[in-house]
Amino acid sequence: MTIKEIAEKTGLSTATVSRALDPRYKSMLKESTRKKVLAVAEKYSYRPVMIGKSFVTGKTYKIGLILDHMTEDLSSPTFSRFMEAVCAELQKNNYTLVLLLAKEAKKNNGVNVRELLESKVADGYILGKSIVLGSVKDALDKTPVVLISQREDGISEPMPYVQISRPLCSAYQAMWRLIKPELRRSVAVVAPEDRYYHPRKSRAALIAEAAPKNARIKNFFVNKPVGFLVARANAAMAAEEYFDELRKFKVIWASSDLLALGVMDVFSRHGLVPGKDYHLLGLDNLEPSLRGVQPVLTTCDLRWDETGRIAVKTLLDLISGKTIPEKELTVKPKLIRRTSL
């Protein structure tokens, strides 16, 4: 089944059929016309041939996702949610995702990132703000780009791109408000040592920065790597080491759900129940991704899935020539209160 054949069956022009099959032109056609075309396309299992379409339009119908730590990123459950949302949104718009590696971008001042942005292997690109280095900046206004940012990444100067920020500081302030005032004077923070954390400000520093005046915090650092594959086990080892002191605190706040789960593993072995014998907080909302697990952690969902959807929608708008009025789109984290607090 081709566009020409659909046009013959519907009595419409090939141009109208082509627009009806492209979600970007939805507002340009009557809904009855779109439904008529889509019904025929569905009946005959029409699938667009993207190679032919690329020759006609000069577009690749691909979006490049540039990563500098691909192994680490792809092992992350939160990043997997981002990837799933990106792929789903792209496929709805007849686009596909291309993974691009810019290894050790910071060592070469982003030269490899710049080369990818100028390669025209895709119609637009998604990348992390932390790899926008000196040699990259003047390439950003030559191709559609959406940057993913956390506000603590330390790069604040204006850039010619649209960025999506996830403000962690406000999320931590909201989490502090969940803790009863009488409990705020006894908070243990379990977090990785700074040498295992890449952004300018660690999550432990952000938790302290967001704390109310009456809060009393003591940090317990996990002195081993906390990548997604080992974070829970290494947090458990640290919690066992610090157990006699940790158990004295009313609230234990881990800088990620995996670290919180490692703490909970150890406390459970000692017969202590979160929400009853102590209070426990995490960050990321990972438990729903674990099969067969009944979520108990009070946490904060950074909404990577929503970030992925907005990134794609924004990028496709840029590719189609639309003006994006906001240079910074904010995805607000969502607090999730469960039995651990």
mmCIF file of N, CA and C in Angstrom, residues 78-198:
data_model
loop_
_atom_site.group_PDB
_atom_site.id
_atom_site.type_symbol
_atom_site.label_atom_id
_atom_site.label_comp_id
_atom_site.label_asym_id
_atom_site.label_seq_id
_atom_site.Cartn_x
_atom_site.Cartn_y
_atom_site.Cartn_z
ATOM 1 N N THR A 78 16.477 4.943 35.730
ATOM 2 C CA THR A 78 15.821 6.226 35.464
ATOM 3 C C THR A 78 16.042 6.652 34.020
ATOM 4 N N PHE A 79 17.253 6.463 33.518
ATOM 5 C CA PHE A 79 17.537 6.837 32.136
ATOM 6 C C PHE A 79 16.779 5.936 31.168
ATOM 7 N N SER A 80 16.559 4.688 31.567
ATOM 8 C CA SER A 80 15.770 3.779 30.730
ATOM 9 C C SER A 80 14.351 4.304 30.551
ATOM 10 N N ARG A 81 13.794 4.900 31.602
ATOM 11 C CA ARG A 81 12.453 5.488 31.483
ATOM 12 C C ARG A 81 12.468 6.662 30.503
ATOM 13 N N PHE A 82 13.534 7.441 30.549
ATOM 14 C CA PHE A 82 13.704 8.543 29.604
ATOM 15 C C PHE A 82 13.767 8.015 28.172
ATOM 16 N N MET A 83 14.580 6.972 27.965
ATOM 17 C CA MET A 83 14.746 6.388 26.633
ATOM 18 C C MET A 83 13.432 5.835 26.099
ATOM 19 N N GLU A 84 12.681 5.153 26.954
ATOM 20 C CA GLU A 84 11.405 4.577 26.524
ATOM 21 C C GLU A 84 10.437 5.673 26.078
ATOM 22 N N ALA A 85 10.377 6.760 26.849
ATOM 23 C CA ALA A 85 9.484 7.867 26.497
ATOM 24 C C ALA A 85 9.923 8.543 25.204
ATOM 25 N N VAL A 86 11.235 8.714 25.029
ATOM 26 C CA VAL A 86 11.762 9.320 23.804
ATOM 27 C C VAL A 86 11.390 8.474 22.587
ATOM 28 N N CYS A 87 11.633 7.168 22.679
ATOM 29 C CA CYS A 87 11.338 6.277 21.551
ATOM 30 C C CYS A 87 9.847 6.269 21.223
ATOM 31 N N ALA A 88 9.008 6.202 22.250
ATOM 32 C CA ALA A 88 7.558 6.163 22.029
ATOM 33 C C ALA A 88 7.073 7.439 21.345
ATOM 34 N N GLU A 89 7.574 8.583 21.801
ATOM 35 C CA GLU A 89 7.143 9.858 21.218
ATOM 36 C C GLU A 89 7.659 10.012 19.791
ATOM 37 N N LEU A 90 8.887 9.570 19.540
ATOM 38 C CA LEU A 90 9.440 9.644 18.186
ATOM 39 C C LEU A 90 8.658 8.764 17.224
ATOM 40 N N GLN A 91 8.365 7.542 17.651
ATOM 41 C CA GLN A 91 7.666 6.606 16.776
ATOM 42 C C GLN A 91 6.257 7.090 16.443
ATOM 43 N N LYS A 92 5.625 7.808 17.366
ATOM 44 C CA LYS A 92 4.307 8.385 17.087
ATOM 45 C C LYS A 92 4.393 9.414 15.961
ATOM 46 N N ASN A 93 5.583 9.985 15.787
ATOM 47 C CA ASN A 93 5.787 11.022 14.780
ATOM 48 C C ASN A 93 6.634 10.536 13.609
ATOM 49 N N ASN A 94 6.712 9.209 13.438
ATOM 50 C CA ASN A 94 7.443 8.605 12.316
ATOM 51 C C ASN A 94 8.928 8.974 12.307
ATOM 52 N N TYR A 95 9.496 9.100 13.492
ATOM 53 C CA TYR A 95 10.928 9.330 13.646
ATOM 54 C C TYR A 95 11.557 8.141 14.375
ATOM 55 N N THR A 96 12.859 8.007 14.246
ATOM 56 C CA THR A 96 13.583 6.970 14.978
ATOM 57 C C THR A 96 14.749 7.598 15.738
ATOM 58 N N LEU A 97 15.244 6.866 16.729
ATOM 59 C CA LEU A 97 16.335 7.347 17.582
ATOM 60 C C LEU A 97 17.659 6.734 17.155
ATOM 61 N N VAL A 98 18.694 7.560 17.138
ATOM 62 C CA VAL A 98 20.053 7.097 16.864
ATOM 63 C C VAL A 98 20.917 7.413 18.079
ATOM 64 N N LEU A 99 21.572 6.400 18.638
ATOM 65 C CA LEU A 99 22.490 6.622 19.759
ATOM 66 C C LEU A 99 23.866 6.991 19.223
ATOM 67 N N LEU A 100 24.429 8.072 19.757
ATOM 68 C CA LEU A 100 25.730 8.562 19.310
ATOM 69 C C LEU A 100 26.655 8.706 20.515
ATOM 70 N N LEU A 101 27.868 8.214 20.382
ATOM 71 C CA LEU A 101 28.827 8.226 21.488
ATOM 72 C C LEU A 101 29.854 9.338 21.308
ATOM 73 N N ALA A 102 29.983 10.178 22.326
ATOM 74 C CA ALA A 102 31.021 11.208 22.362
ATOM 75 C C ALA A 102 31.887 10.923 23.587
ATOM 76 N N LYS A 103 32.687 9.898 23.507
ATOM 77 C CA LYS A 103 33.437 9.422 24.665
ATOM 78 C C LYS A 103 34.488 10.434 25.097
ATOM 79 N N GLU A 104 34.576 10.616 26.422
ATOM 80 C CA GLU A 104 35.563 11.514 27.023
ATOM 81 C C GLU A 104 35.483 12.913 26.415
ATOM 82 N N ALA A 105 34.266 13.417 26.287
ATOM 83 C CA ALA A 105 34.054 14.730 25.664
ATOM 84 C C ALA A 105 34.802 15.841 26.393
ATOM 85 N N LYS A 106 34.866 15.737 27.721
ATOM 86 C CA LYS A 106 35.493 16.814 28.488
ATOM 87 C C LYS A 106 37.002 16.872 28.266
ATOM 88 N N LYS A 107 37.611 15.719 27.954
ATOM 89 C CA LYS A 107 39.057 15.699 27.752
ATOM 90 C C LYS A 107 39.456 16.423 26.467
ATOM 91 N N ASN A 108 38.593 16.387 25.450
ATOM 92 C CA ASN A 108 38.940 17.074 24.197
ATOM 93 C C ASN A 108 38.119 18.345 23.988
ATOM 94 N N ASN A 109 37.601 18.875 25.115
ATOM 95 C CA ASN A 109 36.838 20.133 25.095
ATOM 96 C C ASN A 109 35.624 20.062 24.175
ATOM 97 N N GLY A 110 35.059 18.873 24.041
ATOM 98 C CA GLY A 110 33.823 18.723 23.285
ATOM 99 C C GLY A 110 33.971 18.700 21.779
ATOM 100 N N VAL A 111 35.197 18.511 21.283
ATOM 101 C CA VAL A 111 35.399 18.487 19.827
ATOM 102 C C VAL A 111 34.564 17.389 19.178
ATOM 103 N N ASN A 112 34.523 16.195 19.815
ATOM 104 C CA ASN A 112 33.743 15.099 19.230
ATOM 105 C C ASN A 112 32.242 15.375 19.280
ATOM 106 N N VAL A 113 31.791 16.116 20.286
ATOM 107 C CA VAL A 113 30.377 16.507 20.341
ATOM 108 C C VAL A 113 30.058 17.457 19.191
ATOM 109 N N ARG A 114 30.933 18.406 18.973
ATOM 110 C CA ARG A 114 30.745 19.364 17.868
ATOM 111 C C ARG A 114 30.687 18.639 16.530
ATOM 112 N N GLU A 115 31.574 17.672 16.335
ATOM 113 C CA GLU A 115 31.593 16.926 15.071
ATOM 114 C C GLU A 115 30.273 16.201 14.837
ATOM 115 N N LEU A 116 29.698 15.644 15.907
ATOM 116 C CA LEU A 116 28.411 14.960 15.771
ATOM 117 C C LEU A 116 27.295 15.946 15.442
ATOM 118 N N LEU A 117 27.305 17.109 16.090
ATOM 119 C CA LEU A 117 26.279 18.119 15.827
ATOM 120 C C LEU A 117 26.336 18.618 14.385
ATOM 121 N N GLU A 118 27.533 18.609 13.800
ATOM 122 C CA GLU A 118 27.700 19.104 12.433
ATOM 123 C C GLU A 118 27.641 17.997 11.388
ATOM 124 N N SER A 119 27.440 16.756 11.820
ATOM 125 C CA SER A 119 27.514 15.607 10.910
ATOM 126 C C SER A 119 26.289 15.437 10.025
ATOM 127 N N LYS A 120 25.161 16.028 10.427
ATOM 128 C CA LYS A 120 23.880 15.877 9.715
ATOM 129 C C LYS A 120 23.416 14.421 9.661
ATOM 130 N N VAL A 121 23.866 13.616 10.605
ATOM 131 C CA VAL A 121 23.395 12.238 10.685
ATOM 132 C C VAL A 121 21.961 12.185 11.192
ATOM 133 N N ALA A 122 21.488 13.291 11.781
ATOM 134 C CA ALA A 122 20.121 13.377 12.290
ATOM 135 C C ALA A 122 19.590 14.787 12.046
ATOM 136 N N ASP A 123 18.273 14.936 12.174
ATOM 137 C CA ASP A 123 17.659 16.252 11.972
ATOM 138 C C ASP A 123 17.779 17.144 13.202
ATOM 139 N N GLY A 124 18.031 16.551 14.350
ATOM 140 C CA GLY A 124 18.181 17.294 15.590
ATOM 141 C C GLY A 124 18.796 16.398 16.645
ATOM 142 N N TYR A 125 19.175 16.996 17.775
ATOM 143 C CA TYR A 125 19.941 16.239 18.765
ATOM 144 C C TYR A 125 19.468 16.545 20.185
ATOM 145 N N ILE A 126 19.571 15.531 21.026
ATOM 146 C CA ILE A 126 19.339 15.662 22.463
ATOM 147 C C ILE A 126 20.649 15.314 23.154
ATOM 148 N N LEU A 127 21.080 16.143 24.087
ATOM 149 C CA LEU A 127 22.304 15.837 24.824
ATOM 150 C C LEU A 127 22.256 16.493 26.190
ATOM 151 N N GLY A 128 23.153 16.057 27.052
ATOM 152 C CA GLY A 128 23.239 16.614 28.392
ATOM 153 C C GLY A 128 23.980 17.935 28.383
ATOM 154 N N LYS A 129 23.537 18.859 29.210
ATOM 155 C CA LYS A 129 24.156 20.184 29.253
ATOM 156 C C LYS A 129 25.607 20.124 29.713
ATOM 157 N N SER A 130 25.950 19.092 30.481
ATOM 158 C CA SER A 130 27.305 19.017 31.038
ATOM 159 C C SER A 130 28.373 18.800 29.970
ATOM 160 N N ILE A 131 27.997 18.337 28.759
ATOM 161 C CA ILE A 131 29.010 18.146 27.710
ATOM 162 C C ILE A 131 28.983 19.282 26.686
ATOM 163 N N VAL A 132 28.289 20.377 27.024
ATOM 164 C CA VAL A 132 28.349 21.573 26.181
ATOM 165 C C VAL A 132 29.560 22.378 26.624
ATOM 166 N N LEU A 133 30.672 22.145 25.961
ATOM 167 C CA LEU A 133 31.943 22.758 26.326
ATOM 168 C C LEU A 133 32.316 23.830 25.304
ATOM 169 N N GLY A 134 33.487 24.419 25.484
ATOM 170 C CA GLY A 134 33.884 25.560 24.669
ATOM 171 C C GLY A 134 33.717 25.391 23.175
ATOM 172 N N SER A 135 34.208 24.290 22.621
ATOM 173 C CA SER A 135 34.184 24.113 21.174
ATOM 174 C C SER A 135 32.800 23.794 20.637
ATOM 175 N N VAL A 136 31.845 23.540 21.525
ATOM 176 C CA VAL A 136 30.496 23.135 21.111
ATOM 177 C C VAL A 136 29.566 24.334 20.959
ATOM 178 N N LYS A 137 29.791 25.366 21.748
ATOM 179 C CA LYS A 137 28.790 26.419 21.919
ATOM 180 C C LYS A 137 28.377 27.096 20.617
ATOM 181 N N ASP A 138 29.328 27.395 19.732
ATOM 182 C CA ASP A 138 28.945 28.107 18.515
ATOM 183 C C ASP A 138 28.311 27.194 17.479
ATOM 184 N N ALA A 139 28.278 25.880 17.748
ATOM 185 C CA ALA A 139 27.609 24.949 16.829
ATOM 186 C C ALA A 139 26.141 24.763 17.185
ATOM 187 N N LEU A 140 25.746 25.237 18.365
ATOM 188 C CA LEU A 140 24.394 24.971 18.847
ATOM 189 C C LEU A 140 23.315 25.709 18.065
ATOM 190 N N ASP A 141 23.659 26.868 17.497
ATOM 191 C CA ASP A 141 22.631 27.630 16.783
ATOM 192 C C ASP A 141 22.537 27.231 15.315
ATOM 193 N N LYS A 142 23.279 26.191 14.917
ATOM 194 C CA LYS A 142 23.257 25.754 13.519
ATOM 195 C C LYS A 142 22.395 24.519 13.294
ATOM 196 N N THR A 143 21.915 23.926 14.370
ATOM 197 C CA THR A 143 21.084 22.729 14.252
ATOM 198 C C THR A 143 20.136 22.675 15.444
ATOM 199 N N PRO A 144 18.952 22.101 15.287
ATOM 200 C CA PRO A 144 18.026 22.010 16.423
ATOM 201 C C PRO A 144 18.599 21.146 17.549
ATOM 202 N N VAL A 145 18.614 21.688 18.744
ATOM 203 C CA VAL A 145 19.183 20.989 19.897
ATOM 204 C C VAL A 145 18.288 21.206 21.113
ATOM 205 N N VAL A 146 18.082 20.150 21.871
ATOM 206 C CA VAL A 146 17.450 20.249 23.183
ATOM 207 C C VAL A 146 18.421 19.684 24.203
ATOM 208 N N LEU A 147 18.696 20.452 25.235
ATOM 209 C CA LEU A 147 19.616 20.016 26.280
ATOM 210 C C LEU A 147 18.844 19.578 27.510
ATOM 211 N N ILE A 148 19.335 18.535 28.154
ATOM 212 C CA ILE A 148 18.765 18.062 29.408
ATOM 213 C C ILE A 148 19.668 18.549 30.527
ATOM 214 N N SER A 149 19.093 19.209 31.508
ATOM 215 C CA SER A 149 19.905 19.860 32.536
ATOM 216 C C SER A 149 19.353 19.606 33.920
ATOM 217 N N GLN A 150 20.270 19.542 34.882
ATOM 218 C CA GLN A 150 19.908 19.680 36.284
ATOM 219 C C GLN A 150 20.542 20.985 36.735
ATOM 220 N N ARG A 151 19.823 21.762 37.486
ATOM 221 C CA ARG A 151 20.266 23.126 37.756
ATOM 222 C C ARG A 151 21.603 23.189 38.487
ATOM 223 N N GLU A 152 21.986 22.092 39.144
ATOM 224 C CA GLU A 152 23.234 22.160 39.894
ATOM 225 C C GLU A 152 24.443 21.818 39.044
ATOM 226 N N ASP A 153 24.269 21.734 37.705
ATOM 227 C CA ASP A 153 25.411 21.327 36.894
ATOM 228 C C ASP A 153 26.437 22.437 36.700
ATOM 229 N N GLY A 154 26.131 23.650 37.172
ATOM 230 C CA GLY A 154 27.149 24.689 37.211
ATOM 231 C C GLY A 154 27.323 25.477 35.931
ATOM 232 N N ILE A 155 26.517 25.220 34.882
ATOM 233 C CA ILE A 155 26.636 25.958 33.633
ATOM 234 C C ILE A 155 25.423 26.863 33.521
ATOM 235 N N SER A 156 25.597 28.156 33.668
ATOM 236 C CA SER A 156 24.443 29.045 33.760
ATOM 237 C C SER A 156 24.358 30.071 32.633
ATOM 238 N N GLU A 157 25.411 30.228 31.824
ATOM 239 C CA GLU A 157 25.373 31.285 30.824
ATOM 240 C C GLU A 157 24.346 30.966 29.731
ATOM 241 N N PRO A 158 23.721 32.017 29.163
ATOM 242 C CA PRO A 158 22.695 31.784 28.140
ATOM 243 C C PRO A 158 23.286 31.149 26.888
ATOM 244 N N MET A 159 22.506 30.263 26.267
ATOM 245 C CA MET A 159 22.947 29.550 25.077
ATOM 246 C C MET A 159 21.846 29.589 24.022
ATOM 247 N N PRO A 160 22.187 29.449 22.744
ATOM 248 C CA PRO A 160 21.163 29.446 21.696
ATOM 249 C C PRO A 160 20.527 28.075 21.511
ATOM 250 N N TYR A 161 19.776 27.629 22.487
ATOM 251 C CA TYR A 161 19.120 26.331 22.396
ATOM 252 C C TYR A 161 17.945 26.332 23.351
ATOM 253 N N VAL A 162 17.149 25.327 23.276
ATOM 254 C CA VAL A 162 16.092 25.131 24.267
ATOM 255 C C VAL A 162 16.577 24.072 25.233
ATOM 256 N N GLN A 163 16.464 24.320 26.514
ATOM 257 C CA GLN A 163 16.902 23.328 27.485
ATOM 258 C C GLN A 163 15.758 22.943 28.405
ATOM 259 N N ILE A 164 15.812 21.730 28.899
ATOM 260 C CA ILE A 164 14.816 21.246 29.846
ATOM 261 C C ILE A 164 15.525 21.021 31.168
ATOM 262 N N SER A 165 15.129 21.759 32.191
ATOM 263 C CA SER A 165 15.776 21.654 33.493
ATOM 264 C C SER A 165 14.887 20.915 34.472
ATOM 265 N N ARG A 166 15.501 20.135 35.333
ATOM 266 C CA ARG A 166 14.775 19.470 36.419
ATOM 267 C C ARG A 166 15.335 20.024 37.721
ATOM 268 N N PRO A 167 14.644 20.969 38.356
ATOM 269 C CA PRO A 167 15.199 21.665 39.526
ATOM 270 C C PRO A 167 15.195 20.802 40.782
ATOM 271 N N LEU A 168 16.349 20.305 41.150
ATOM 272 C CA LEU A 168 16.440 19.433 42.320
ATOM 273 C C LEU A 168 16.284 20.192 43.631
ATOM 274 N N CYS A 169 16.768 21.425 43.667
ATOM 275 C CA CYS A 169 16.722 22.168 44.940
ATOM 276 C C CYS A 169 15.296 22.296 45.462
ATOM 277 N N SER A 170 14.374 22.661 44.579
ATOM 278 C CA SER A 170 12.983 22.805 45.018
ATOM 279 C C SER A 170 12.401 21.463 45.438
ATOM 280 N N ALA A 171 12.857 20.381 44.801
ATOM 281 C CA ALA A 171 12.389 19.046 45.191
ATOM 282 C C ALA A 171 12.844 18.714 46.606
ATOM 283 N N TYR A 172 14.093 19.037 46.922
ATOM 284 C CA TYR A 172 14.601 18.766 48.270
ATOM 285 C C TYR A 172 13.878 19.612 49.317
ATOM 286 N N GLN A 173 13.587 20.858 48.975
ATOM 287 C CA GLN A 173 12.849 21.711 49.914
ATOM 288 C C GLN A 173 11.474 21.122 50.215
ATOM 289 N N ALA A 174 10.825 20.615 49.172
ATOM 290 C CA ALA A 174 9.506 20.001 49.365
ATOM 291 C C ALA A 174 9.607 18.731 50.205
ATOM 292 N N MET A 175 10.686 17.968 50.017
ATOM 293 C CA MET A 175 10.860 16.744 50.806
ATOM 294 C C MET A 175 11.119 17.071 52.275
ATOM 295 N N TRP A 176 11.860 18.152 52.517
ATOM 296 C CA TRP A 176 12.071 18.570 53.908
ATOM 297 C C TRP A 176 10.740 18.880 54.589
ATOM 298 N N ARG A 177 9.810 19.463 53.827
ATOM 299 C CA ARG A 177 8.510 19.812 54.412
ATOM 300 C C ARG A 177 7.690 18.573 54.776
ATOM 301 N N LEU A 178 8.004 17.440 54.167
ATOM 302 C CA LEU A 178 7.317 16.195 54.526
ATOM 303 C C LEU A 178 7.734 15.691 55.909
ATOM 304 N N ILE A 179 8.940 16.065 56.321
ATOM 305 C CA ILE A 179 9.468 15.588 57.601
ATOM 306 C C ILE A 179 8.909 16.455 58.733
ATOM 307 N N LYS A 180 8.324 15.839 59.715
ATOM 308 C CA LYS A 180 7.763 16.584 60.842
ATOM 309 C C LYS A 180 8.858 17.412 61.523
ATOM 310 N N PRO A 181 8.518 18.630 61.981
ATOM 311 C CA PRO A 181 9.526 19.506 62.596
ATOM 312 C C PRO A 181 10.321 18.835 63.708
ATOM 313 N N GLU A 182 9.656 18.016 64.537
ATOM 314 C CA GLU A 182 10.367 17.382 65.649
ATOM 315 C C GLU A 182 11.356 16.311 65.184
ATOM 316 N N LEU A 183 11.220 15.860 63.928
ATOM 317 C CA LEU A 183 12.135 14.845 63.399
ATOM 318 C C LEU A 183 13.321 15.455 62.653
ATOM 319 N N ARG A 184 13.208 16.729 62.298
ATOM 320 C CA ARG A 184 14.238 17.355 61.466
ATOM 321 C C ARG A 184 15.565 17.536 62.190
ATOM 322 N N ARG A 185 15.555 17.404 63.512
ATOM 323 C CA ARG A 185 16.784 17.580 64.285
ATOM 324 C C ARG A 185 17.576 16.290 64.396
ATOM 325 N N SER A 186 17.111 15.245 63.706
ATOM 326 C CA SER A 186 17.798 13.955 63.785
ATOM 327 C C SER A 186 17.767 13.278 62.420
ATOM 328 N N VAL A 187 18.537 13.846 61.469
ATOM 329 C CA VAL A 187 18.528 13.363 60.086
ATOM 330 C C VAL A 187 19.927 12.891 59.688
ATOM 331 N N ALA A 188 20.021 11.643 59.287
ATOM 332 C CA ALA A 188 21.266 11.096 58.747
ATOM 333 C C ALA A 188 21.149 11.054 57.229
ATOM 334 N N VAL A 189 22.139 11.596 56.538
ATOM 335 C CA VAL A 189 22.150 11.581 55.073
ATOM 336 C C VAL A 189 23.171 10.553 54.603
ATOM 337 N N VAL A 190 22.709 9.584 53.825
ATOM 338 C CA VAL A 190 23.590 8.567 53.246
ATOM 339 C C VAL A 190 23.803 8.927 51.781
ATOM 340 N N ALA A 191 25.049 9.196 51.413
ATOM 341 C CA ALA A 191 25.333 9.686 50.062
ATOM 342 C C ALA A 191 26.726 9.238 49.640
ATOM 343 N N PRO A 192 27.011 9.270 48.339
ATOM 344 C CA PRO A 192 28.362 8.929 47.886
ATOM 345 C C PRO A 192 29.350 10.028 48.234
ATOM 346 N N GLU A 193 30.607 9.649 48.396
ATOM 347 C CA GLU A 193 31.643 10.660 48.556
ATOM 348 C C GLU A 193 31.709 11.512 47.294
ATOM 349 N N ASP A 194 32.151 12.755 47.433
ATOM 350 C CA ASP A 194 32.176 13.676 46.302
ATOM 351 C C ASP A 194 32.981 13.138 45.124
ATOM 352 N N ARG A 195 34.009 12.355 45.377
ATOM 353 C CA ARG A 195 34.841 11.866 44.274
ATOM 354 C C ARG A 195 34.086 10.891 43.382
ATOM 355 N N TYR A 196 32.962 10.379 43.866
ATOM 356 C CA TYR A 196 32.141 9.485 43.049
ATOM 357 C C TYR A 196 30.954 10.208 42.429
ATOM 358 N N TYR A 197 30.954 11.537 42.525
ATOM 359 C CA TYR A 197 29.797 12.288 42.034
ATOM 360 C C TYR A 197 30.288 13.371 41.088
ATOM 361 N N HIS A 198 29.674 13.468 39.902
ATOM 362 C CA HIS A 198 30.212 14.329 38.855
ATOM 363 C C HIS A 198 29.763 15.790 38.888
#
